[in-house]
Amino acid sequence: MVKIADGIMDEMSACSDQPASLASALQRGALFAANCPSRTVFKHVTSLWGVLVLIVLLAGTHRFSEIRRKVNGVSEKMLAQTLQNLEADGFVLRKVYPVVPPHVEYTLTALGEETARHVYALAELIERSYPQIAALQNAQQAGASASR
Amino acid sequence: MVKIADGIMDEMSACSDQPASLASALQRGALFAANCPSRTVFKHVTSLWGVLVLIVLLAGTHRFSEIRRKVNGVSEKMLAQTLQNLEADGFVLRKVYPVVPPHVEYTLTALGEETARHVYALAELIERSYPQIAALQNAQQAGASASR
DNA sequence: GTAAGTACGTACAAAAAGGTGAGTGTCATG
DNA sequence: CATGACACTCACCTTTTTGTACGTACTTAC
């Protein structure tokens, strides 16, 4: 087994509730402790809509309704919320042109692009291996129905 | 801007509801279409508990309560559910020893290890860049309160 | 003049996720 | 002899997330 996870493991006990002395630990995040702010950021990028938006924006700047058309099934409300979160976290840049039919453009920041590439790699891996997964699930289902 | 997202973009219109002729397209997943099964798998690995469990298991085989102790804040119910999902998707292997105090071990499969490495890379990136993100959010908050 | 597009905000309702506390059966420890 | 550990499961409840439908302010197209 790999041992690369030991580093992040040591941060587990960080991120407690004491306000004064542990401020730097809090700043660093520490995904493993409960009630940690970095968990929120993580949820923003790994939520389904967050992921899909990041992947769309990896192809270049888009307008609101362009994203909406590409990401099938997202409601306007959810898309607006997702984009606001990603903007607040510094992953996307929002540029408003004060013209009469509103025109807003969304672009990835440097951090957003790096994040999106990781997310994209993960999405691609799952897409690639989905046939195996589906086959496994069918096999398990068949086995379950055979055993009852 | 990068153009690597164009490949997955072409799959957007796949994954429709027709049962017969598009079975192979359905098998391939196509994360971008609505109501697609690969979205479910994706949600399993990118949910907060899913992520943390994968990272813990990257360090090696663990028992149920070991995982629970390492992943702060997870309830027994959620952990059981998460592990069942990951097992059904073929990311973790569950090995039961039929001994008198129950003994169950969880290990990553090959697919699970590959996935976990991607997830871990993403988590590490966010952890690393969290200080910047927090600083940005504080700056935005300060700007907002200054403007009102 | 009516519809549609643009980029959202808001109110309400539905659905999903998550927490809580109990119970299972056996054994080791105090 | 009572408690706790083990690995869960179940029923019930609360919280969070998400969807739906509508409104906005203005313009272009039919």
PDB file of C-alpha atoms in Angstrom, chain B residues 7-147:
ATOM      1  CA  GLY B   7     -13.513  15.527 -25.985  1.00  0.00           C
ATOM      2  CA  ILE B   8     -15.910  15.106 -23.121  1.00  0.00           C
ATOM      3  CA  MET B   9     -17.993  17.931 -24.519  1.00  0.00           C
ATOM      4  CA  ASP B  10     -18.946  15.850 -27.517  1.00  0.00           C
ATOM      5  CA  GLU B  11     -20.613  13.314 -25.286  1.00  0.00           C
ATOM      6  CA  MET B  12     -23.103  15.827 -24.007  1.00  0.00           C
ATOM      7  CA  SER B  13     -25.973  14.803 -26.183  1.00  0.00           C
ATOM      8  CA  ALA B  14     -25.576  11.124 -25.380  1.00  0.00           C
ATOM      9  CA  CYS B  15     -27.375   9.352 -22.537  1.00  0.00           C
ATOM     10  CA  SER B  16     -30.926   9.924 -23.663  1.00  0.00           C
ATOM     11  CA  ASP B  17     -33.946   7.877 -22.688  1.00  0.00           C
ATOM     12  CA  GLN B  18     -34.244   5.565 -25.676  1.00  0.00           C
ATOM     13  CA  PRO B  19     -33.557   2.079 -24.333  1.00  0.00           C
ATOM     14  CA  ALA B  20     -32.679  -0.025 -27.329  1.00  0.00           C
ATOM     15  CA  SER B  21     -30.252   1.566 -29.750  1.00  0.00           C
ATOM     16  CA  LEU B  22     -28.354   3.789 -27.357  1.00  0.00           C
ATOM     17  CA  ALA B  23     -27.412   1.132 -24.871  1.00  0.00           C
ATOM     18  CA  SER B  24     -23.722   1.499 -25.609  1.00  0.00           C
ATOM     19  CA  ALA B  25     -23.895   5.259 -25.125  1.00  0.00           C
ATOM     20  CA  LEU B  26     -25.613   4.682 -21.802  1.00  0.00           C
ATOM     21  CA  GLN B  27     -22.901   2.257 -20.837  1.00  0.00           C
ATOM     22  CA  ARG B  28     -20.235   4.851 -21.532  1.00  0.00           C
ATOM     23  CA  GLY B  29     -21.785   7.165 -18.999  1.00  0.00           C
ATOM     24  CA  ALA B  30     -21.517  10.724 -20.294  1.00  0.00           C
ATOM     25  CA  LEU B  31     -21.434  12.812 -17.189  1.00  0.00           C
ATOM     26  CA  PHE B  32     -22.838  15.855 -18.917  1.00  0.00           C
ATOM     27  CA  ALA B  33     -26.239  14.517 -19.820  1.00  0.00           C
ATOM     28  CA  ALA B  34     -28.972  14.707 -17.232  1.00  0.00           C
ATOM     29  CA  ASN B  35     -30.114  11.547 -15.394  1.00  0.00           C
ATOM     30  CA  CYS B  36     -26.922   9.686 -16.109  1.00  0.00           C
ATOM     31  CA  PRO B  37     -25.793   6.814 -13.916  1.00  0.00           C
ATOM     32  CA  SER B  38     -22.167   7.907 -13.927  1.00  0.00           C
ATOM     33  CA  ARG B  39     -23.268  11.019 -12.077  1.00  0.00           C
ATOM     34  CA  THR B  40     -24.270   8.786  -9.190  1.00  0.00           C
ATOM     35  CA  VAL B  41     -20.876   7.133  -9.057  1.00  0.00           C
ATOM     36  CA  PHE B  42     -19.258  10.523  -9.259  1.00  0.00           C
ATOM     37  CA  LYS B  43     -21.301  11.768  -6.340  1.00  0.00           C
ATOM     38  CA  HIS B  44     -20.203   8.803  -4.267  1.00  0.00           C
ATOM     39  CA  VAL B  45     -16.516   9.540  -4.668  1.00  0.00           C
ATOM     40  CA  THR B  46     -16.799  13.316  -4.433  1.00  0.00           C
ATOM     41  CA  SER B  47     -19.099  13.474  -1.434  1.00  0.00           C
ATOM     42  CA  LEU B  48     -17.281  14.725   1.623  1.00  0.00           C
ATOM     43  CA  TRP B  49     -17.375  11.397   3.426  1.00  0.00           C
ATOM     44  CA  GLY B  50     -16.487   9.501   0.279  1.00  0.00           C
ATOM     45  CA  VAL B  51     -13.433  11.655  -0.238  1.00  0.00           C
ATOM     46  CA  LEU B  52     -12.217  11.339   3.314  1.00  0.00           C
ATOM     47  CA  VAL B  53     -12.725   7.586   3.388  1.00  0.00           C
ATOM     48  CA  LEU B  54     -10.796   7.172   0.142  1.00  0.00           C
ATOM     49  CA  ILE B  55      -7.910   9.218   1.519  1.00  0.00           C
ATOM     50  CA  VAL B  56      -7.844   7.254   4.740  1.00  0.00           C
ATOM     51  CA  LEU B  57      -7.828   3.965   2.861  1.00  0.00           C
ATOM     52  CA  LEU B  58      -4.977   5.215   0.695  1.00  0.00           C
ATOM     53  CA  ALA B  59      -2.803   4.702   3.760  1.00  0.00           C
ATOM     54  CA  GLY B  60      -3.750   1.023   3.895  1.00  0.00           C
ATOM     55  CA  THR B  61      -6.361  -1.413   5.086  1.00  0.00           C
ATOM     56  CA  HIS B  62      -8.583  -0.226   7.910  1.00  0.00           C
ATOM     57  CA  ARG B  63     -11.373  -1.571  10.070  1.00  0.00           C
ATOM     58  CA  PHE B  64     -14.730   0.144  10.353  1.00  0.00           C
ATOM     59  CA  SER B  65     -14.103   1.841  13.657  1.00  0.00           C
ATOM     60  CA  GLU B  66     -10.576   2.822  12.677  1.00  0.00           C
ATOM     61  CA  ILE B  67     -11.969   4.759   9.748  1.00  0.00           C
ATOM     62  CA  ARG B  68     -14.605   6.261  11.971  1.00  0.00           C
ATOM     63  CA  ARG B  69     -12.012   7.517  14.413  1.00  0.00           C
ATOM     64  CA  LYS B  70      -9.849   9.016  11.682  1.00  0.00           C
ATOM     65  CA  VAL B  71     -12.642  10.735   9.826  1.00  0.00           C
ATOM     66  CA  ASN B  72     -13.756  13.191  12.449  1.00  0.00           C
ATOM     67  CA  GLY B  73     -17.442  13.943  12.578  1.00  0.00           C
ATOM     68  CA  VAL B  74     -18.829  11.058  10.559  1.00  0.00           C
ATOM     69  CA  SER B  75     -21.733   9.170  12.100  1.00  0.00           C
ATOM     70  CA  GLU B  76     -21.878   5.398  12.029  1.00  0.00           C
ATOM     71  CA  LYS B  77     -24.818   5.512   9.705  1.00  0.00           C
ATOM     72  CA  MET B  78     -23.123   7.765   7.182  1.00  0.00           C
ATOM     73  CA  LEU B  79     -19.902   5.789   7.289  1.00  0.00           C
ATOM     74  CA  ALA B  80     -21.715   2.522   6.705  1.00  0.00           C
ATOM     75  CA  GLN B  81     -23.639   4.037   3.817  1.00  0.00           C
ATOM     76  CA  THR B  82     -20.512   5.568   2.290  1.00  0.00           C
ATOM     77  CA  LEU B  83     -18.610   2.308   2.507  1.00  0.00           C
ATOM     78  CA  GLN B  84     -21.497   0.383   0.964  1.00  0.00           C
ATOM     79  CA  ASN B  85     -21.613   2.789  -1.952  1.00  0.00           C
ATOM     80  CA  LEU B  86     -17.884   2.639  -2.505  1.00  0.00           C
ATOM     81  CA  GLU B  87     -17.998  -1.130  -2.304  1.00  0.00           C
ATOM     82  CA  ALA B  88     -20.887  -1.387  -4.762  1.00  0.00           C
ATOM     83  CA  ASP B  89     -18.996   0.857  -7.183  1.00  0.00           C
ATOM     84  CA  GLY B  90     -15.932  -1.342  -6.930  1.00  0.00           C
ATOM     85  CA  PHE B  91     -13.654   1.148  -5.184  1.00  0.00           C
ATOM     86  CA  VAL B  92     -13.226  -0.724  -1.909  1.00  0.00           C
ATOM     87  CA  LEU B  93     -13.097  -4.369  -0.953  1.00  0.00           C
ATOM     88  CA  ARG B  94     -14.882  -5.581   2.144  1.00  0.00           C
ATOM     89  CA  LYS B  95     -13.520  -8.615   3.919  1.00  0.00           C
ATOM     90  CA  VAL B  96     -15.457 -10.149   6.789  1.00  0.00           C
ATOM     91  CA  TYR B  97     -13.840 -12.452   9.336  1.00  0.00           C
ATOM     92  CA  PRO B  98     -16.584 -14.554  10.893  1.00  0.00           C
ATOM     93  CA  VAL B  99     -15.233 -14.250  14.400  1.00  0.00           C
ATOM     94  CA  VAL B 100     -17.067 -13.605  17.565  1.00  0.00           C
ATOM     95  CA  PRO B 101     -16.488  -9.929  18.049  1.00  0.00           C
ATOM     96  CA  PRO B 102     -17.124  -8.921  14.448  1.00  0.00           C
ATOM     97  CA  HIS B 103     -14.054  -8.090  12.400  1.00  0.00           C
ATOM     98  CA  VAL B 104     -14.340  -6.399   9.009  1.00  0.00           C
ATOM     99  CA  GLU B 105     -11.541  -4.937   6.912  1.00  0.00           C
ATOM    100  CA  TYR B 106     -11.782  -2.401   4.133  1.00  0.00           C
ATOM    101  CA  THR B 107      -9.175  -2.104   1.395  1.00  0.00           C
ATOM    102  CA  LEU B 108      -8.970  -0.148  -1.831  1.00  0.00           C
ATOM    103  CA  THR B 109      -9.229  -2.011  -5.109  1.00  0.00           C
ATOM    104  CA  ALA B 110      -6.926  -1.073  -7.988  1.00  0.00           C
ATOM    105  CA  LEU B 111      -9.588   1.231  -9.369  1.00  0.00           C
ATOM    106  CA  GLY B 112     -10.170   2.631  -5.921  1.00  0.00           C
ATOM    107  CA  GLU B 113      -6.501   3.363  -5.445  1.00  0.00           C
ATOM    108  CA  GLU B 114      -6.255   5.189  -8.743  1.00  0.00           C
ATOM    109  CA  THR B 115      -9.374   7.165  -7.945  1.00  0.00           C
ATOM    110  CA  ALA B 116      -8.203   7.913  -4.434  1.00  0.00           C
ATOM    111  CA  ARG B 117      -4.933   9.268  -5.760  1.00  0.00           C
ATOM    112  CA  HIS B 118      -6.790  11.739  -7.937  1.00  0.00           C
ATOM    113  CA  VAL B 119      -9.045  12.697  -5.076  1.00  0.00           C
ATOM    114  CA  TYR B 120      -6.076  13.077  -2.803  1.00  0.00           C
ATOM    115  CA  ALA B 121      -4.299  15.338  -5.284  1.00  0.00           C
ATOM    116  CA  LEU B 122      -7.364  17.524  -5.485  1.00  0.00           C
ATOM    117  CA  ALA B 123      -7.731  17.649  -1.715  1.00  0.00           C
ATOM    118  CA  GLU B 124      -4.090  18.538  -1.301  1.00  0.00           C
ATOM    119  CA  LEU B 125      -4.340  21.318  -3.848  1.00  0.00           C
ATOM    120  CA  ILE B 126      -7.266  22.832  -2.027  1.00  0.00           C
ATOM    121  CA  GLU B 127      -5.579  22.462   1.331  1.00  0.00           C
ATOM    122  CA  ARG B 128      -2.463  24.150  -0.005  1.00  0.00           C
ATOM    123  CA  SER B 129      -4.330  27.015  -1.579  1.00  0.00           C
ATOM    124  CA  TYR B 130      -6.823  27.471   1.220  1.00  0.00           C
ATOM    125  CA  PRO B 131      -4.911  30.305   2.896  1.00  0.00           C
ATOM    126  CA  GLN B 132      -5.151  32.317  -0.314  1.00  0.00           C
ATOM    127  CA  ILE B 133      -8.835  31.519  -0.611  1.00  0.00           C
ATOM    128  CA  ALA B 134      -9.530  32.585   2.946  1.00  0.00           C
ATOM    129  CA  ALA B 135      -7.549  35.774   2.451  1.00  0.00           C
ATOM    130  CA  LEU B 136      -9.529  36.514  -0.683  1.00  0.00           C
ATOM    131  CA  GLN B 137     -12.818  35.941   1.098  1.00  0.00           C
ATOM    132  CA  ASN B 138     -11.814  38.231   3.944  1.00  0.00           C
ATOM    133  CA  ALA B 139     -10.779  40.892   1.452  1.00  0.00           C
ATOM    134  CA  GLN B 140     -14.118  40.585  -0.371  1.00  0.00           C
ATOM    135  CA  GLN B 141     -15.991  40.834   2.910  1.00  0.00           C
ATOM    136  CA  ALA B 142     -14.008  43.924   3.897  1.00  0.00           C
ATOM    137  CA  GLY B 143     -14.697  45.479   0.523  1.00  0.00           C
ATOM    138  CA  ALA B 144     -18.397  44.730   0.838  1.00  0.00           C
ATOM    139  CA  SER B 145     -18.663  46.278   4.279  1.00  0.00           C
ATOM    140  CA  ALA B 146     -16.703  49.322   3.103  1.00  0.00           C
ATOM    141  CA  SER B 147     -19.068  49.855   0.204  1.00  0.00           C
TER     142      SER B 147
END
